[in-house]
Short mmCIF file of C-alpha atoms in Angstrom, two decimals:
data_model
loop_
_atom_site.label_atom_id
_atom_site.label_comp_id
_atom_site.label_asym_id
_atom_site.label_seq_id
_atom_site.Cartn_x
_atom_site.Cartn_y
_atom_site.Cartn_z
CA UNK A 1 -0.47 -30.71 19.16
CA UNK A 2 0.53 -27.71 17.05
CA UNK A 3 2.48 -25.11 19.00
CA UNK A 4 0.78 -21.69 19.07
CA UNK A 5 2.56 -18.67 17.64
CA UNK A 6 2.83 -15.27 19.27
CA UNK A 7 0.63 -12.70 17.55
CA UNK A 8 2.57 -9.75 16.14
CA UNK A 9 1.04 -6.30 15.92
CA UNK A 10 -0.94 -5.68 12.74
CA UNK A 11 -0.23 -2.11 11.60
CA UNK A 12 -2.47 -0.49 8.97
CA UNK A 13 -2.35 2.75 6.96
CA UNK A 14 -4.59 5.74 7.65
CA UNK A 15 -4.72 8.29 4.85
CA UNK A 16 -7.70 9.99 6.47
CA UNK A 17 -9.93 9.68 9.51
CA UNK A 18 -12.24 7.38 7.54
CA UNK A 19 -9.27 5.13 6.65
CA UNK A 20 -8.36 5.01 10.32
CA UNK A 21 -11.84 4.00 11.45
CA UNK A 22 -12.05 1.31 8.77
CA UNK A 23 -8.66 -0.14 9.69
CA UNK A 24 -9.44 -0.17 13.43
CA UNK A 25 -12.91 -1.66 13.01
CA UNK A 26 -11.68 -4.30 10.55
CA UNK A 27 -9.00 -5.61 12.88
CA UNK A 28 -5.79 -3.58 12.89
CA UNK A 29 -3.93 -3.35 16.20
CA UNK A 30 -2.38 -0.01 15.30
CA UNK A 31 -2.57 2.63 12.58
CA UNK A 32 -0.08 5.13 11.17
CA UNK A 33 -0.85 8.54 9.71
CA UNK A 34 1.35 11.21 8.17
CA UNK A 35 1.88 14.71 9.51
CA UNK A 36 1.27 17.13 6.62
CA UNK A 37 4.57 18.49 5.24
CA UNK A 38 6.57 16.03 7.35
CA UNK A 39 5.65 12.63 5.93
CA UNK A 40 6.19 10.91 2.59
CA UNK A 41 2.54 10.92 1.56
CA UNK A 42 1.89 14.59 0.93
CA UNK A 43 -0.56 13.86 -1.87
CA UNK A 44 -3.94 12.72 -0.63
CA UNK A 45 -3.15 13.25 3.05
CA UNK A 46 -6.60 13.78 4.49
CA UNK A 47 -5.60 14.62 8.07
CA UNK A 48 -6.10 18.01 9.65
CA UNK A 49 -5.02 18.74 13.22
CA UNK A 50 -8.59 18.11 14.35
CA UNK A 51 -8.58 14.76 12.53
CA UNK A 52 -5.36 13.77 14.29
CA UNK A 53 -6.91 14.51 17.66
CA UNK A 54 -10.08 12.61 16.76
CA UNK A 55 -8.11 9.72 15.25
CA UNK A 56 -5.87 9.28 18.26
CA UNK A 57 -8.91 9.35 20.55
CA UNK A 58 -10.74 6.81 18.37
CA UNK A 59 -7.76 4.45 18.32
CA UNK A 60 -7.22 4.70 22.06
CA UNK A 61 -10.93 4.26 22.85
CA UNK A 62 -10.79 0.98 20.92
CA UNK A 63 -7.60 -0.19 22.62
CA UNK A 64 -5.43 0.41 19.54
CA UNK A 65 -2.30 2.48 18.94
CA UNK A 66 -1.68 5.50 16.73
CA UNK A 67 1.73 6.25 15.21
CA UNK A 68 2.48 9.71 13.76
CA UNK A 69 4.69 9.69 10.66
CA UNK A 70 7.37 12.38 10.27
CA UNK A 71 9.71 10.55 7.92
CA UNK A 72 10.78 13.20 5.40
CA UNK A 73 14.49 13.86 4.88
CA UNK A 74 14.37 17.67 4.86
CA UNK A 75 16.78 20.20 3.43
CA UNK A 76 18.06 23.05 5.58
CA UNK A 77 15.42 25.55 4.52
CA UNK A 78 12.70 23.34 6.05
CA UNK A 79 14.36 22.24 9.29
CA UNK A 80 13.62 25.43 11.24
CA UNK A 81 9.89 24.74 11.10
CA UNK A 82 10.20 21.25 12.55
CA UNK A 83 10.01 22.05 16.28
CA UNK A 84 6.65 23.81 15.99
CA UNK A 85 5.11 20.86 14.13
CA UNK A 86 6.63 18.39 16.60
CA UNK A 87 5.22 20.30 19.60
CA UNK A 88 1.78 20.34 17.99
CA UNK A 89 1.61 16.62 17.29
CA UNK A 90 3.28 15.60 20.57
CA UNK A 91 0.55 17.43 22.48
CA UNK A 92 -1.96 14.99 21.01
CA UNK A 93 -0.16 12.02 22.64
CA UNK A 94 0.52 9.63 19.76
CA UNK A 95 1.97 6.25 20.71
CA UNK A 96 5.10 6.72 18.61
CA UNK A 97 6.82 8.85 15.98
CA UNK A 98 7.90 7.14 12.75
CA UNK A 99 11.02 8.97 11.54
CA UNK A 100 13.96 8.61 9.17
CA UNK A 101 16.25 11.65 9.40
CA UNK A 102 18.97 11.35 12.10
CA UNK A 103 18.88 15.05 12.95
CA UNK A 104 15.11 15.09 13.41
CA UNK A 105 15.24 11.84 15.39
CA UNK A 106 17.82 13.33 17.75
CA UNK A 107 15.64 16.40 18.22
CA UNK A 108 12.47 14.37 18.88
CA UNK A 109 14.19 12.18 21.47
CA UNK A 110 15.65 15.28 23.15
CA UNK A 111 12.32 17.11 23.35
CA UNK A 112 9.97 14.17 23.93
CA UNK A 113 11.87 11.23 25.43
CA UNK A 114 8.63 9.60 26.59
CA UNK A 115 7.27 9.19 23.05
CA UNK A 116 8.96 6.21 21.33
CA UNK A 117 10.64 6.72 17.97
CA UNK A 118 10.27 4.03 15.31
CA UNK A 119 12.90 4.12 12.57
CA UNK A 120 11.25 4.46 9.16
CA UNK A 121 11.92 2.07 6.29
CA UNK A 122 13.46 5.12 4.56
CA UNK A 123 16.50 4.68 6.79
CA UNK A 124 17.26 1.40 4.95
CA UNK A 125 18.10 -0.86 7.90
CA UNK A 126 19.66 -4.01 6.44
CA UNK A 127 21.92 -5.41 9.19
CA UNK A 128 22.02 -6.03 12.93
CA UNK A 129 24.81 -3.51 13.53
CA UNK A 130 22.57 -0.74 12.27
CA UNK A 131 19.75 -1.91 14.53
CA UNK A 132 22.07 -1.85 17.54
CA UNK A 133 23.35 1.62 16.61
CA UNK A 134 19.83 3.06 16.56
CA UNK A 135 19.01 1.23 19.77
CA UNK A 136 21.90 3.07 21.48
CA UNK A 137 20.57 6.36 20.16
CA UNK A 138 17.21 5.65 21.82
CA UNK A 139 15.08 4.34 18.94
CA UNK A 140 12.60 1.73 20.18
CA UNK A 141 11.71 -0.03 16.90
CA UNK A 142 13.35 -0.51 13.51
CA UNK A 143 11.17 -0.88 10.42
CA UNK A 144 13.38 -3.12 8.33
CA UNK A 145 14.29 -2.41 4.72
CA UNK A 146 12.15 -4.11 2.10
CA UNK A 147 15.32 -5.47 0.48
CA UNK A 148 15.71 -8.23 3.10
CA UNK A 149 15.07 -11.94 2.74
CA UNK A 150 13.43 -14.12 5.37
CA UNK A 151 16.81 -15.61 6.27
CA UNK A 152 18.34 -12.17 6.77
CA UNK A 153 15.42 -11.10 8.96
CA UNK A 154 15.97 -14.28 10.99
CA UNK A 155 19.64 -13.41 11.51
CA UNK A 156 18.75 -9.88 12.59
CA UNK A 157 16.12 -11.16 14.99
CA UNK A 158 18.62 -13.53 16.58
CA UNK A 159 21.28 -10.81 16.86
CA UNK A 160 18.88 -8.20 18.28
CA UNK A 161 16.49 -10.09 20.59
CA UNK A 162 15.53 -7.05 22.68
CA UNK A 163 14.75 -4.61 19.86
CA UNK A 164 11.33 -4.30 18.21
CA UNK A 165 11.45 -5.21 14.51
CA UNK A 166 8.78 -4.33 11.94
CA UNK A 167 8.36 -5.75 8.43
CA UNK A 168 6.19 -4.70 5.49
CA UNK A 169 3.79 -7.46 4.45
CA UNK A 170 1.42 -5.93 1.89
CA UNK A 171 1.12 -3.10 -0.61
CA UNK A 172 2.85 -1.28 -3.44
CA UNK A 173 6.54 -1.72 -4.18
CA UNK A 174 8.72 0.78 -6.02
CA UNK A 175 11.99 0.35 -7.87
CA UNK A 176 14.16 2.06 -5.28
CA UNK A 177 16.16 1.28 -2.17
CA UNK A 178 13.57 1.35 0.63
CA UNK A 179 11.59 3.92 -1.29
CA UNK A 180 14.47 6.40 -1.67
CA UNK A 181 14.04 7.19 -5.35
CA UNK A 182 15.30 10.03 -7.54
CA UNK A 183 13.36 9.30 -10.73
CA UNK A 184 10.46 11.59 -9.85
CA UNK A 185 12.83 14.34 -8.77
CA UNK A 186 14.92 14.13 -11.92
CA UNK A 187 12.03 13.92 -14.39
CA UNK A 188 9.44 16.12 -12.72
CA UNK A 189 11.28 18.01 -9.96
CA UNK A 190 9.05 16.32 -7.40
CA UNK A 191 11.23 14.87 -4.66
CA UNK A 192 10.05 11.48 -3.40
CA UNK A 193 12.13 11.97 -0.26
CA UNK A 194 10.06 15.01 0.62
CA UNK A 195 6.75 13.25 0.02
CA UNK A 196 6.03 14.52 -3.51
CA UNK A 197 6.64 11.36 -5.59
CA UNK A 198 4.64 11.34 -8.83
CA UNK A 199 5.11 7.58 -9.43
CA UNK A 200 7.39 8.02 -12.45
CA UNK A 201 8.21 4.32 -12.28
CA UNK A 202 4.58 3.63 -13.21
CA UNK A 203 4.76 5.69 -16.40
CA UNK A 204 4.82 3.91 -19.74
CA UNK A 205 8.14 4.16 -21.58
CA UNK A 206 9.14 3.42 -25.17
CA UNK A 207 12.40 2.75 -26.92
CA UNK A 208 13.82 4.91 -29.67
CA UNK A 209 16.94 4.81 -31.83
CA UNK A 210 17.09 1.05 -31.36
CA UNK A 211 19.63 -0.47 -33.74
CA UNK A 212 20.05 -4.21 -34.15
CA UNK A 213 23.67 -5.06 -34.84
CA UNK A 214 23.24 -7.63 -37.60
CA UNK A 215 20.02 -6.19 -38.96
CA UNK A 216 18.17 -9.49 -38.82
CA UNK A 217 15.21 -8.04 -36.94
CA UNK A 218 13.32 -9.05 -33.83
CA UNK A 219 15.58 -11.75 -32.40
CA UNK A 220 19.01 -10.35 -33.25
CA UNK A 221 21.50 -11.57 -30.70
CA UNK A 222 23.22 -8.24 -29.95
CA UNK A 223 22.28 -4.62 -29.37
CA UNK A 224 24.50 -1.56 -29.42
CA UNK A 225 23.99 -0.15 -25.95
CA UNK A 226 24.76 3.40 -27.02
CA UNK A 227 21.79 3.32 -29.35
CA UNK A 228 19.25 2.22 -26.73
CA UNK A 229 17.46 5.14 -25.12
CA UNK A 230 14.46 5.10 -22.83
CA UNK A 231 12.25 8.16 -22.57
CA UNK A 232 8.83 8.94 -21.11
CA UNK A 233 6.35 8.16 -23.84
CA UNK A 234 3.52 10.24 -25.13
CA UNK A 235 -0.03 9.14 -24.46
CA UNK A 236 -1.16 5.87 -26.10
CA UNK A 237 -3.25 7.90 -28.55
CA UNK A 238 -0.08 9.54 -29.85
CA UNK A 239 1.61 6.18 -30.36
CA UNK A 240 -0.84 4.43 -32.63
CA UNK A 241 1.53 4.71 -35.57
CA UNK A 242 4.35 2.97 -33.66
CA UNK A 243 5.07 -0.63 -34.71
CA UNK A 244 5.14 -3.36 -32.13
CA UNK A 245 8.70 -3.99 -30.97
CA UNK A 246 10.34 -7.06 -29.56
CA UNK A 247 13.99 -7.07 -28.58
CA UNK A 248 16.24 -8.90 -26.15
CA UNK A 249 18.68 -7.22 -23.80
CA UNK A 250 21.59 -9.06 -22.24
CA UNK A 251 23.00 -8.16 -18.84
CA UNK A 252 26.61 -8.82 -19.81
CA UNK A 253 28.56 -8.18 -16.59
CA UNK A 254 27.61 -11.43 -14.88
CA UNK A 255 24.98 -13.23 -16.95
CA UNK A 256 26.22 -13.55 -20.48
CA UNK A 257 23.80 -15.52 -22.58
CA UNK A 258 20.86 -14.77 -20.28
CA UNK A 259 18.45 -12.53 -22.13
CA UNK A 260 15.69 -10.30 -20.81
CA UNK A 261 12.76 -9.81 -23.19
CA UNK A 262 11.75 -6.24 -23.91
CA UNK A 263 8.33 -5.87 -25.48
CA UNK A 264 6.59 -2.73 -26.62
CA UNK A 265 3.17 -2.26 -28.14
CA UNK A 266 0.92 0.74 -28.65
CA UNK A 267 0.70 1.16 -24.86
CA UNK A 268 4.47 1.35 -24.33
CA UNK A 269 6.78 -0.67 -22.06
CA UNK A 270 6.70 -0.79 -18.27
CA UNK A 271 10.27 -1.55 -17.27
CA UNK A 272 10.03 -0.41 -13.63
CA UNK A 273 6.51 -1.53 -12.77
CA UNK A 274 6.67 -3.87 -9.80
CA UNK A 275 3.92 -6.19 -8.69
CA UNK A 276 2.44 -5.52 -5.26
CA UNK A 277 3.72 -7.20 -2.13
CA UNK A 278 1.61 -9.92 -0.50
CA UNK A 279 3.21 -11.88 2.33
CA UNK A 280 0.35 -14.29 3.04
CA UNK A 281 2.40 -17.20 1.58
CA UNK A 282 5.23 -16.53 4.08
CA UNK A 283 3.21 -15.10 6.97
CA UNK A 284 3.72 -18.15 9.14
CA UNK A 285 7.50 -17.92 8.68
CA UNK A 286 7.48 -14.24 9.68
CA UNK A 287 5.49 -15.04 12.81
CA UNK A 288 7.85 -17.91 13.66
CA UNK A 289 10.78 -15.49 13.40
CA UNK A 290 9.26 -13.36 16.15
CA UNK A 291 8.77 -10.17 14.15
CA UNK A 292 7.03 -7.64 16.41
CA UNK A 293 4.95 -5.74 13.87
CA UNK A 294 3.56 -6.52 10.41
CA UNK A 295 2.88 -3.45 8.30
CA UNK A 296 0.42 -2.80 5.48
CA UNK A 297 1.34 -0.11 2.94
CA UNK A 298 -1.36 2.10 1.44
CA UNK A 299 -2.09 5.54 2.90
CA UNK A 300 -3.01 6.67 -0.63
CA UNK A 301 -5.44 3.79 -1.21
CA UNK A 302 -9.18 3.75 -0.46
CA UNK A 303 -10.74 3.40 3.00
CA UNK A 304 -12.05 -0.02 1.97
CA UNK A 305 -8.50 -1.09 1.10
CA UNK A 306 -7.40 -0.12 4.63
CA UNK A 307 -10.27 -2.08 6.13
CA UNK A 308 -10.36 -5.06 3.77
CA UNK A 309 -6.64 -5.80 3.84
CA UNK A 310 -6.63 -5.36 7.62
CA UNK A 311 -9.36 -8.00 7.89
CA UNK A 312 -7.48 -10.35 5.53
CA UNK A 313 -4.37 -10.31 7.70
CA UNK A 314 -6.32 -10.22 10.98
CA UNK A 315 -8.01 -13.49 10.04
CA UNK A 316 -4.70 -14.96 8.88
CA UNK A 317 -2.72 -13.96 11.97
CA UNK A 318 -5.40 -15.20 14.36
CA UNK A 319 -5.68 -18.52 12.53
CA UNK A 320 -1.93 -19.16 12.43
CA UNK A 321 -1.58 -18.17 16.09
CA UNK A 322 -4.10 -20.85 17.02
CA UNK A 323 -2.42 -23.52 14.89
CA UNK A 324 -4.92 -23.30 12.02
CA UNK A 325 -4.27 -22.65 8.32
CA UNK A 326 -4.92 -19.23 6.81
CA UNK A 327 -8.66 -19.07 6.01
CA UNK A 328 -9.82 -18.85 2.42
CA UNK A 329 -11.44 -15.47 3.11
CA UNK A 330 -8.01 -13.88 3.51
CA UNK A 331 -7.02 -14.97 0.00
CA UNK A 332 -10.43 -13.97 -1.36
CA UNK A 333 -10.03 -10.43 -0.02
CA UNK A 334 -6.53 -9.81 -1.36
CA UNK A 335 -7.49 -11.40 -4.67
CA UNK A 336 -10.63 -9.28 -5.03
CA UNK A 337 -9.26 -5.81 -4.21
CA UNK A 338 -7.54 -3.99 -7.12
CA UNK A 339 -3.80 -4.72 -7.28
CA UNK A 340 -0.93 -5.03 -9.76
CA UNK A 341 -0.53 -8.74 -9.25
CA UNK A 342 1.25 -10.13 -6.21
CA UNK A 343 4.74 -11.17 -5.23
CA UNK A 344 6.56 -11.96 -1.99
CA UNK A 345 9.28 -9.72 -3.46
CA UNK A 346 12.71 -10.07 -1.84
CA UNK A 347 11.41 -12.07 1.11
CA UNK A 348 11.92 -15.07 -1.18
CA UNK A 349 14.10 -15.64 -4.23
CA UNK A 350 12.33 -14.99 -7.53
CA UNK A 351 13.08 -14.76 -11.21
CA UNK A 352 12.57 -11.19 -12.51
CA UNK A 353 9.40 -12.00 -14.44
CA UNK A 354 7.81 -13.19 -11.18
CA UNK A 355 8.22 -9.81 -9.48
CA UNK A 356 7.83 -7.34 -12.33
CA UNK A 357 4.69 -6.44 -14.27
CA UNK A 358 5.96 -5.78 -17.78
CA UNK A 359 2.51 -5.70 -19.37
CA UNK A 360 0.59 -2.79 -17.89
CA UNK A 361 0.88 0.32 -15.74
CA UNK A 362 -2.66 -0.05 -14.41
CA UNK A 363 -3.81 -2.27 -11.56
CA UNK A 364 -6.11 -5.17 -12.16
CA UNK A 365 -9.62 -4.00 -11.29
CA UNK A 366 -10.06 -6.99 -8.99
CA UNK A 367 -13.31 -8.84 -8.44
CA UNK A 368 -14.89 -6.25 -6.16
CA UNK A 369 -15.93 -2.77 -7.23
CA UNK A 370 -17.13 -0.17 -4.73
CA UNK A 371 -20.43 0.94 -6.24
CA UNK A 372 -22.04 3.25 -3.74
CA UNK A 373 -21.96 5.16 -0.48
CA UNK A 374 -24.63 4.11 2.01
CA UNK A 375 -26.10 7.37 3.30
CA UNK A 376 -28.75 6.01 5.66
CA UNK A 377 -30.76 2.96 6.71
CA UNK A 378 -34.35 3.05 7.91
CA UNK A 379 -36.01 0.86 10.54
CA UNK A 380 -37.16 -1.63 7.86
CA UNK A 381 -33.55 -2.10 6.78
CA UNK A 382 -33.75 -0.21 3.48
CA UNK A 383 -30.46 1.39 2.46
CA UNK A 384 -30.40 4.81 0.80
CA UNK A 385 -27.40 4.80 -1.52
CA UNK A 386 -25.46 7.44 -3.43
CA UNK A 387 -24.31 5.56 -6.53
CA UNK A 388 -20.61 5.73 -7.41
CA UNK A 389 -20.34 3.07 -10.10
CA UNK A 390 -22.90 1.29 -12.27
CA UNK A 391 -24.63 -1.82 -10.98
CA UNK A 392 -27.77 -3.73 -11.93
CA UNK A 393 -30.41 -5.81 -10.18
CA UNK A 394 -28.94 -9.02 -11.62
CA UNK A 395 -25.41 -8.25 -10.36
CA UNK A 396 -24.07 -9.95 -7.27
CA UNK A 397 -24.20 -7.18 -4.64
CA UNK A 398 -22.44 -7.38 -1.28
CA UNK A 399 -22.19 -5.24 1.80
CA UNK A 400 -18.79 -5.79 3.37
CA UNK A 401 -18.61 -5.29 7.13
CA UNK A 402 -16.01 -5.91 9.83
CA UNK A 403 -17.73 -9.27 10.36
CA UNK A 404 -17.42 -10.24 6.69
CA UNK A 405 -19.59 -10.05 3.55
CA UNK A 406 -23.39 -9.88 3.49
CA UNK A 407 -25.30 -10.63 0.25
CA UNK A 408 -28.10 -8.30 -0.83
CA UNK A 409 -31.11 -9.11 -2.99
CA UNK A 410 -30.77 -7.12 -6.22
CA UNK A 411 -34.48 -7.57 -7.01
CA UNK A 412 -35.21 -4.98 -4.30
CA UNK A 413 -33.36 -2.23 -6.22
CA UNK A 414 -35.49 0.94 -6.42
CA UNK A 415 -34.89 4.43 -7.75
CA UNK A 416 -34.98 7.54 -5.55
CA UNK A 417 -38.76 7.72 -5.97
CA UNK A 418 -39.19 4.20 -4.64
CA UNK A 419 -39.99 2.54 -7.99
CA UNK A 420 -38.45 -0.81 -8.89
CA UNK A 421 -35.64 -0.41 -11.40
CA UNK A 422 -33.21 -2.66 -13.25
CA UNK A 423 -30.20 -0.36 -13.08
CA UNK A 424 -28.26 2.07 -10.91
CA UNK A 425 -26.61 3.90 -13.83
CA UNK A 426 -23.67 5.53 -12.10
CA UNK A 427 -22.44 8.64 -10.33
CA UNK A 428 -25.13 11.21 -9.60
CA UNK A 429 -27.95 8.72 -9.01
CA UNK A 430 -29.59 7.67 -5.74
CA UNK A 431 -31.22 4.29 -5.15
CA UNK A 432 -32.65 2.06 -2.44
CA UNK A 433 -31.78 -1.57 -1.61
CA UNK A 434 -33.17 -3.81 1.10
CA UNK A 435 -30.76 -5.18 3.69
CA UNK A 436 -31.62 -8.02 6.11
CA UNK A 437 -29.77 -6.53 9.08
CA UNK A 438 -28.86 -3.18 10.58
CA UNK A 439 -25.43 -1.88 9.59
CA UNK A 440 -22.78 0.40 11.03
CA UNK A 441 -22.73 2.89 8.16
CA UNK A 442 -19.26 4.17 9.09
CA UNK A 443 -17.69 0.84 8.16
CA UNK A 444 -20.11 -0.84 5.73
CA UNK A 445 -19.02 -0.83 2.07
CA UNK A 446 -21.30 -1.55 -0.88
CA UNK A 447 -19.63 -3.76 -3.52
CA UNK A 448 -20.40 -5.33 -6.88
CA UNK A 449 -18.89 -8.82 -6.99
CA UNK A 450 -17.74 -9.64 -10.52
CA UNK A 451 -16.33 -13.07 -9.72
#
């Protein structure tokens, strides 16, 4: 008989109140949301004070937890405003603060010792000694650095058996140490460590002043380093006159003779563009290690992302805990939602081309496209839909719910006047579709399935 595994907490992102409700209803055990001005997702943060109060109540009413994120690393001119913000959020009774700055952590523990502090991934915790240090300070959980392998996590778990450990399992990765990046600050004066990252690593770059030593062209064996310069490129339209470029760069300090291909076309080169993290292939190993919390990245993604990915991992965790394999639906969800390709990143050893996306700075559209907002449903089941993206009667149309997908009959598509139509053209249109069952409109998502 297969031994059951302990279920870790499944922690999902909440970029707004709608994200929070989707994550909770689709299976997350806990959600995390950023305090405006004090978290590293300033852009797109949809939470007001009223939303925080409503979100915490919603989570608690459903038996889930709510973690408030205050993980900026502030300069002196901002520190004086911290206490007022801390008092305001503490009054709402979140289940924990997620923090990174030692000074702010010390202040939070001093003022609110009954609210646990979770150490943010920004603190870059990579060894057991660091975990034990923060445990002495009063931190209750360490969110481990994303630079750790499974074997290193295992060693830390063994060395720190009485400390909560949290690991990222899904979402975007950046070319930085635990997210602490200076590229955005240097190029655009937008400090990633204060929440203003402009994703400079996703920009397309091109080479210039590239000289091949022996002049033989594309596959010359050596390059003069001083003549290789990378700069933010212009738009693709401004690069149409650029020739395609292929070169090879050697990392000479330790790997002489091992060449990295560098390719550039009219779209540029994407040297720092990581694939997204997906830990489904190693989820069982993480559960066997006894990790306390598994975290999904994505406060800037859509509400359906928060819900769909939560359901994917909810199904997977529940199956593994009962001795069953991960269900196919989990893989279908992560493979159908837009992403940049997937990797287990540093959890496992990889060759560089297995973790980096050198071809594009845009995510794959995935198999599922959100095509409309369901505004209402009448007693006969008809859905009144505000169209967001084009779909037709002969498309495969789904409503995704916390219980899974539900197929709709495209032949019932009607325009806003109730007349049968072949097409919902796009944004600005309103249509009707029949649905065989009553839906919770707060969590139902209308999708076009292009698989």
